[in-house]
Amino acid sequence: MAVQHGEPGYFADQSMIRRVMSKRAVGVTYGLRALVVGAVHPLLYVGTAEHTSHRDTPYTRLATTGALFEAVFLGSKAEADRALAFTRRKHSQVVGTLPEDAGPHHPAGTAYAAHDPQLMFMTMAFTFDSAEVMHDTLVRELTPTEREDLYQDYVRWGELFGMPREAAPADYPAFRRYFDDYLSSGELFLTDEARLVGSYLAGQRRAYRLAPPAEQVGTALYLLVQGSLPPRIRQLYGMAWGITDELAYRTLSTGIRTAHRAPPLAPRVLAGTLAGPSTPSYQLLARREQHMVRTGKPSMPGVDPRNWVQRNLAV
């Protein structure tokens, strides 16, 4: 889904959501991070995993979701409306109950639905939090006013997807208190599949090596995702993270932030490289995955391509 420029969208050109999400350093990293962190919410993870048509092509699902989100962030109203209508059709099918216990707060039989206001808010929360963190990490720290404006834009973004306004905290400080309390609570739980899929998405587990320079790009991307995770999330995944990892992460992220200051000798080159839609990068990732699957290599070895119902009907 190509994003067009010059046509009005739901967000003004100078809105914070457009300014942040048009940074490619944010666009190519926030989605992976949001999925890795969001996997600790069993209702969101299981609801998505049980109803997706991309269980065997998870990166294609990530690319599709990224393109849909970007159409609403950066596209015209016509593009955004097409993305929103597509998402509504898909979400209408996401209704069910947890087939198995997923921690003490989510017993088997707990109901979920894509249109549940709380689940819609949590989807927005994981997305917003990751965009905010990756911008602070890779571009520059937002000012308090910018942070509030970005949050309010994201609330509006959630509303476009159907989230009731009252499902979200009224302002950024209230959101940050709520979300940080959630991340430190006992509600977080990784199912076995969520832990496996999340470990691939974060680069903790890697099944294949890629040809240069894709291998080096992937290694850098995974370092940025892992380094940006809250320590508790890394702990839940059992990710080893030592001084050497932290130094490498800080060196890489500092270098990317420095590039965004646009040295005066090459501002135009940097502007074209560092800003713009990330959908082409998503599409490249999806094509690589689809080629791999066609040649008989599972995208994530060990992840069953069948959902829970299909697995148990086969028994």
CSV table of C-alpha atoms in Angstrom, one decimal:
chain,number,residue,atom,x,y,z
A,1,MET,CA,0.0,0.0,0.0
A,2,ALA,CA,1.9,3.0,-1.3
A,3,VAL,CA,1.7,6.2,0.7
A,4,GLN,CA,1.0,9.3,-1.4
A,5,HIS,CA,2.1,12.8,-0.6
A,6,GLY,CA,0.4,16.1,-1.3
A,7,GLU,CA,-3.2,14.9,-0.4
A,8,PRO,CA,-4.7,15.7,3.0
A,9,GLY,CA,-4.8,12.9,5.5
A,10,TYR,CA,-6.3,12.5,8.9
A,11,PHE,CA,-3.2,14.1,10.4
A,12,ALA,CA,-1.7,17.4,9.3
A,13,ASP,CA,1.8,17.5,7.8
A,14,GLN,CA,3.2,19.1,11.0
A,15,SER,CA,1.4,16.8,13.4
A,16,MET,CA,3.7,15.0,15.8
A,17,ILE,CA,2.5,11.6,14.6
A,18,ARG,CA,3.6,12.4,11.0
A,19,ARG,CA,6.8,13.9,12.1
A,20,VAL,CA,7.7,10.9,14.2
A,21,MET,CA,6.4,8.1,12.0
A,22,SER,CA,8.1,9.5,8.9
A,23,LYS,CA,11.5,8.9,10.4
A,24,ARG,CA,12.7,5.6,8.9
A,25,ALA,CA,14.7,4.8,12.0
A,26,VAL,CA,11.3,4.7,13.9
A,27,GLY,CA,9.4,3.1,11.0
A,28,VAL,CA,11.6,0.1,10.6
A,29,THR,CA,12.1,-0.6,14.3
A,30,TYR,CA,8.9,0.2,16.3
A,31,GLY,CA,6.8,-2.6,14.9
A,32,LEU,CA,9.3,-5.3,15.9
A,33,ARG,CA,9.6,-3.9,19.3
A,34,ALA,CA,5.8,-3.5,19.8
A,35,LEU,CA,5.3,-7.1,18.8
A,36,VAL,CA,8.0,-8.4,21.2
A,37,VAL,CA,6.7,-6.4,24.1
A,38,GLY,CA,3.0,-6.9,23.2
A,39,ALA,CA,3.5,-10.7,23.2
A,40,VAL,CA,3.4,-10.6,27.0
A,41,HIS,CA,-0.4,-9.8,26.8
A,42,PRO,CA,-1.9,-13.2,26.3
A,43,LEU,CA,-5.3,-12.1,25.0
A,44,LEU,CA,-3.7,-9.9,22.3
A,45,TYR,CA,-1.2,-12.6,21.3
A,46,VAL,CA,-3.5,-15.6,21.3
A,47,GLY,CA,-6.3,-13.6,19.6
A,48,THR,CA,-4.0,-12.6,16.8
A,49,ALA,CA,-2.2,-15.9,16.5
A,50,GLU,CA,-5.4,-18.0,16.4
A,51,HIS,CA,-7.1,-15.9,13.7
A,52,THR,CA,-4.2,-14.9,11.4
A,53,SER,CA,-3.7,-16.3,7.9
A,54,HIS,CA,0.0,-15.8,8.3
A,55,ARG,CA,1.1,-18.2,11.0
A,56,ASP,CA,3.8,-19.6,8.7
A,57,THR,CA,4.7,-16.1,7.4
A,58,PRO,CA,4.9,-13.9,10.5
A,59,TYR,CA,7.1,-11.3,8.9
A,60,THR,CA,4.6,-10.9,6.1
A,61,ARG,CA,1.9,-10.2,8.7
A,62,LEU,CA,4.2,-7.7,10.3
A,63,ALA,CA,4.8,-6.1,6.9
A,64,THR,CA,1.1,-6.0,6.1
A,65,THR,CA,0.3,-4.5,9.5
A,66,GLY,CA,3.1,-1.9,9.1
A,67,ALA,CA,1.8,-0.8,5.7
A,68,LEU,CA,-1.8,-0.5,7.0
A,69,PHE,CA,-0.7,1.6,10.0
A,70,GLU,CA,1.5,3.7,7.8
A,71,ALA,CA,-1.3,4.4,5.5
A,72,VAL,CA,-3.2,6.0,8.4
A,73,PHE,CA,-0.2,7.7,9.8
A,74,LEU,CA,1.1,9.2,6.6
A,75,GLY,CA,-1.4,8.6,3.8
A,76,SER,CA,-4.3,10.5,2.4
A,77,LYS,CA,-7.8,10.1,3.8
A,78,ALA,CA,-8.7,7.9,0.9
A,79,GLU,CA,-5.7,5.6,1.6
A,80,ALA,CA,-6.3,5.6,5.3
A,81,ASP,CA,-10.0,4.8,4.8
A,82,ARG,CA,-9.1,1.7,2.6
A,83,ALA,CA,-6.7,0.6,5.3
A,84,LEU,CA,-9.2,1.1,8.1
A,85,ALA,CA,-12.0,-0.7,6.2
A,86,PHE,CA,-9.6,-3.7,5.5
A,87,THR,CA,-8.7,-3.8,9.2
A,88,ARG,CA,-12.3,-3.7,10.3
A,89,ARG,CA,-13.2,-6.7,8.1
A,90,LYS,CA,-10.3,-8.7,9.5
A,91,HIS,CA,-11.0,-7.7,13.1
A,92,SER,CA,-14.7,-8.7,12.8
A,93,GLN,CA,-13.5,-12.3,12.7
A,94,VAL,CA,-11.2,-12.1,15.8
A,95,VAL,CA,-13.6,-13.4,18.5
A,96,GLY,CA,-12.9,-16.3,20.8
A,97,THR,CA,-11.7,-17.6,24.1
A,98,LEU,CA,-8.3,-18.7,25.4
A,99,PRO,CA,-8.0,-22.4,24.7
A,100,GLU,CA,-5.5,-22.9,27.5
A,101,ASP,CA,-4.4,-21.2,30.7
A,102,ALA,CA,-2.1,-18.3,30.1
A,103,GLY,CA,-1.0,-17.4,33.5
A,104,PRO,CA,-3.0,-16.8,36.7
A,105,HIS,CA,-4.7,-13.7,35.3
A,106,HIS,CA,-5.9,-15.4,32.1
A,107,PRO,CA,-7.4,-18.8,32.6
A,108,ALA,CA,-8.7,-21.0,29.8
A,109,GLY,CA,-12.0,-19.7,28.6
A,110,THR,CA,-11.2,-16.0,29.0
A,111,ALA,CA,-13.0,-14.2,26.2
A,112,TYR,CA,-11.2,-11.9,23.7
A,113,ALA,CA,-12.4,-9.9,20.8
A,114,ALA,CA,-10.6,-7.5,18.5
A,115,HIS,CA,-13.2,-4.8,19.1
A,116,ASP,CA,-13.0,-5.0,22.9
A,117,PRO,CA,-12.2,-1.4,24.0
A,118,GLN,CA,-9.5,-2.4,26.5
A,119,LEU,CA,-7.7,-4.6,23.9
A,120,MET,CA,-7.9,-1.9,21.3
A,121,PHE,CA,-6.4,0.5,23.8
A,122,MET,CA,-3.6,-2.0,24.7
A,123,THR,CA,-2.8,-2.4,21.0
A,124,MET,CA,-2.5,1.4,20.7
A,125,ALA,CA,-0.4,1.5,23.9
A,126,PHE,CA,2.2,-1.0,22.7
A,127,THR,CA,2.4,0.8,19.4
A,128,PHE,CA,2.7,4.3,20.8
A,129,ASP,CA,5.2,3.3,23.5
A,130,SER,CA,7.4,1.7,20.9
A,131,ALA,CA,7.3,4.7,18.6
A,132,GLU,CA,8.0,7.0,21.4
A,133,VAL,CA,11.0,4.9,22.7
A,134,MET,CA,12.5,4.4,19.2
A,135,HIS,CA,12.3,8.1,18.4
A,136,ASP,CA,13.9,9.1,21.7
A,137,THR,CA,16.6,6.4,21.2
A,138,LEU,CA,17.4,6.9,17.5
A,139,VAL,CA,16.3,10.5,16.5
A,140,ARG,CA,16.2,12.7,19.6
A,141,GLU,CA,14.3,13.0,22.9
A,142,LEU,CA,10.9,14.6,22.5
A,143,THR,CA,10.0,17.7,24.6
A,144,PRO,CA,7.2,17.3,27.1
A,145,THR,CA,4.9,19.3,24.8
A,146,GLU,CA,5.8,17.1,21.8
A,147,ARG,CA,5.3,14.0,23.8
A,148,GLU,CA,1.8,15.1,24.8
A,149,ASP,CA,0.9,16.0,21.3
A,150,LEU,CA,2.2,12.6,20.0
A,151,TYR,CA,0.1,10.8,22.6
A,152,GLN,CA,-3.0,12.7,21.7
A,153,ASP,CA,-2.4,12.0,18.0
A,154,TYR,CA,-2.1,8.3,18.8
A,155,VAL,CA,-5.3,8.4,20.7
A,156,ARG,CA,-6.9,9.8,17.6
A,157,TRP,CA,-5.3,7.1,15.6
A,158,GLY,CA,-6.8,4.5,17.9
A,159,GLU,CA,-10.2,6.1,17.5
A,160,LEU,CA,-9.9,5.8,13.7
A,161,PHE,CA,-9.5,2.1,14.2
A,162,GLY,CA,-12.6,2.0,16.4
A,163,MET,CA,-11.2,2.5,19.9
A,164,PRO,CA,-13.5,4.6,22.2
A,165,ARG,CA,-11.8,7.8,23.4
A,166,GLU,CA,-12.6,6.9,27.0
A,167,ALA,CA,-10.7,3.7,26.8
A,168,ALA,CA,-7.4,5.7,26.9
A,169,PRO,CA,-6.0,7.8,29.7
A,170,ALA,CA,-6.7,11.5,29.3
A,171,ASP,CA,-3.1,12.7,28.9
A,172,TYR,CA,0.4,11.4,28.6
A,173,PRO,CA,1.4,11.5,32.3
A,174,ALA,CA,-1.7,9.4,33.1
A,175,PHE,CA,-0.8,7.0,30.2
A,176,ARG,CA,2.8,6.6,31.4
A,177,ARG,CA,1.7,5.8,34.9
A,178,TYR,CA,-0.8,3.2,33.7
A,179,PHE,CA,1.5,1.6,31.2
A,180,ASP,CA,4.6,1.5,33.4
A,181,ASP,CA,2.4,0.0,36.2
A,182,TYR,CA,1.2,-2.6,33.8
A,183,LEU,CA,4.7,-3.6,32.7
A,184,SER,CA,5.7,-4.1,36.3
A,185,SER,CA,2.5,-6.0,37.2
A,186,GLY,CA,1.8,-9.8,37.5
A,187,GLU,CA,-0.4,-9.7,34.5
A,188,LEU,CA,2.4,-10.2,32.0
A,189,PHE,CA,2.7,-13.7,30.7
A,190,LEU,CA,4.4,-15.4,27.7
A,191,THR,CA,2.8,-18.5,26.4
A,192,ASP,CA,5.3,-21.0,25.0
A,193,GLU,CA,4.5,-19.9,21.4
A,194,ALA,CA,4.6,-16.2,22.3
A,195,ARG,CA,8.1,-16.7,23.8
A,196,LEU,CA,9.3,-18.6,20.7
A,197,VAL,CA,7.9,-16.1,18.2
A,198,GLY,CA,9.1,-13.1,20.2
A,199,SER,CA,12.6,-14.5,20.5
A,200,TYR,CA,12.7,-14.7,16.7
A,201,LEU,CA,11.3,-11.2,16.3
A,202,ALA,CA,13.9,-9.8,18.7
A,203,GLY,CA,16.8,-11.7,17.1
A,204,GLN,CA,17.4,-13.7,20.3
A,205,ARG,CA,16.9,-16.8,18.1
A,206,ARG,CA,18.0,-16.8,14.5
A,207,ALA,CA,17.5,-19.8,12.3
A,208,TYR,CA,19.3,-18.6,9.2
A,209,ARG,CA,22.2,-16.4,8.2
A,210,LEU,CA,21.7,-13.9,5.4
A,211,ALA,CA,24.1,-12.8,2.7
A,212,PRO,CA,25.9,-9.5,3.3
A,213,PRO,CA,24.9,-6.7,3.7
A,214,ALA,CA,21.4,-8.1,4.8
A,215,GLU,CA,23.1,-10.0,7.7
A,216,GLN,CA,24.8,-6.9,9.0
A,217,VAL,CA,21.6,-4.9,8.7
A,218,GLY,CA,19.6,-7.6,10.5
A,219,THR,CA,22.2,-7.8,13.3
A,220,ALA,CA,22.0,-4.1,13.9
A,221,LEU,CA,18.2,-4.0,13.8
A,222,TYR,CA,18.0,-6.8,16.4
A,223,LEU,CA,20.5,-5.0,18.6
A,224,LEU,CA,18.4,-1.9,18.6
A,225,VAL,CA,15.2,-3.8,19.4
A,226,GLN,CA,16.8,-5.8,22.2
A,227,GLY,CA,18.6,-2.8,23.7
A,228,SER,CA,15.4,-0.7,23.7
A,229,LEU,CA,13.4,-3.3,25.7
A,230,PRO,CA,12.5,-2.8,29.3
A,231,PRO,CA,14.7,-5.0,31.5
A,232,ARG,CA,11.7,-6.9,32.7
A,233,ILE,CA,10.7,-7.9,29.2
A,234,ARG,CA,14.2,-9.1,28.5
A,235,GLN,CA,14.0,-11.1,31.7
A,236,LEU,CA,10.7,-12.7,30.7
A,237,TYR,CA,12.3,-13.9,27.5
A,238,GLY,CA,15.5,-15.0,29.2
A,239,MET,CA,17.6,-12.7,27.1
A,240,ALA,CA,21.2,-12.4,28.2
A,241,TRP,CA,22.2,-8.7,28.2
A,242,GLY,CA,25.7,-7.8,29.5
A,243,ILE,CA,28.0,-4.8,29.5
A,244,THR,CA,29.3,-5.6,26.0
A,245,ASP,CA,25.8,-5.7,24.6
A,246,GLU,CA,24.9,-2.4,26.3
A,247,LEU,CA,28.0,-0.7,24.9
A,248,ALA,CA,27.4,-1.9,21.4
A,249,TYR,CA,23.7,-0.7,21.6
A,250,ARG,CA,24.7,2.7,22.9
A,251,THR,CA,27.4,3.1,20.2
A,252,LEU,CA,25.0,2.2,17.4
A,253,SER,CA,22.0,4.3,18.7
A,254,THR,CA,24.3,7.3,19.3
A,255,GLY,CA,25.6,7.0,15.7
A,256,ILE,CA,22.1,7.0,14.3
A,257,ARG,CA,21.1,10.0,16.5
A,258,THR,CA,24.1,11.8,15.2
A,259,ALA,CA,23.2,11.2,11.6
A,260,HIS,CA,19.8,12.8,12.3
A,261,ARG,CA,21.5,16.1,13.1
A,262,ALA,CA,22.3,16.3,9.3
A,263,PRO,CA,25.9,17.5,8.8
A,264,PRO,CA,25.8,20.6,6.7
A,265,LEU,CA,27.8,19.1,3.8
A,266,ALA,CA,25.1,16.5,3.0
A,267,PRO,CA,21.7,17.6,4.3
A,268,ARG,CA,19.8,16.6,1.2
A,269,VAL,CA,21.2,13.2,1.0
A,270,LEU,CA,20.6,12.5,4.6
A,271,ALA,CA,17.0,13.9,4.4
A,272,GLY,CA,16.2,11.5,1.6
A,273,THR,CA,17.7,8.5,3.5
A,274,LEU,CA,16.5,9.2,7.0
A,275,ALA,CA,12.9,10.3,6.3
A,276,GLY,CA,10.0,8.9,4.3
A,277,PRO,CA,7.7,5.9,4.2
A,278,SER,CA,9.0,2.6,5.5
A,279,THR,CA,6.5,0.5,3.6
A,280,PRO,CA,9.1,-0.4,0.9
A,281,SER,CA,11.3,-1.9,3.7
A,282,TYR,CA,8.3,-3.9,5.0
A,283,GLN,CA,7.6,-5.2,1.4
A,284,LEU,CA,11.3,-6.3,1.0
A,285,LEU,CA,11.1,-8.2,4.3
A,286,ALA,CA,7.8,-9.9,3.2
A,287,ARG,CA,9.2,-10.9,-0.2
A,288,ARG,CA,12.3,-12.5,1.4
A,289,GLU,CA,10.2,-14.5,3.8
A,290,GLN,CA,7.8,-15.7,1.1
A,291,HIS,CA,10.7,-16.8,-1.1
A,292,MET,CA,12.2,-18.7,1.8
A,293,VAL,CA,8.9,-20.5,2.6
A,294,ARG,CA,8.4,-21.4,-1.1
A,295,THR,CA,11.9,-23.1,-1.1
A,296,GLY,CA,10.9,-25.2,1.9
A,297,LYS,CA,12.5,-23.2,4.7
A,298,PRO,CA,10.1,-22.4,7.6
A,299,SER,CA,10.3,-18.8,8.5
A,300,MET,CA,10.4,-19.6,12.2
A,301,PRO,CA,11.4,-23.2,12.8
A,302,GLY,CA,9.5,-24.8,15.7
A,303,VAL,CA,6.4,-22.6,15.3
A,304,ASP,CA,3.5,-24.8,14.3
A,305,PRO,CA,1.7,-23.2,11.3
A,306,ARG,CA,-1.6,-24.6,12.6
A,307,ASN,CA,-3.7,-22.8,15.2
A,308,TRP,CA,-4.8,-24.5,18.4
A,309,VAL,CA,-8.1,-25.8,16.9
A,310,GLN,CA,-6.4,-27.2,13.8
A,311,ARG,CA,-3.8,-29.0,16.0
A,312,ASN,CA,-6.3,-30.5,18.2
A,313,LEU,CA,-8.7,-31.6,15.4
A,314,ALA,CA,-5.7,-33.5,13.9
A,315,VAL,CA,-5.2,-35.5,17.1
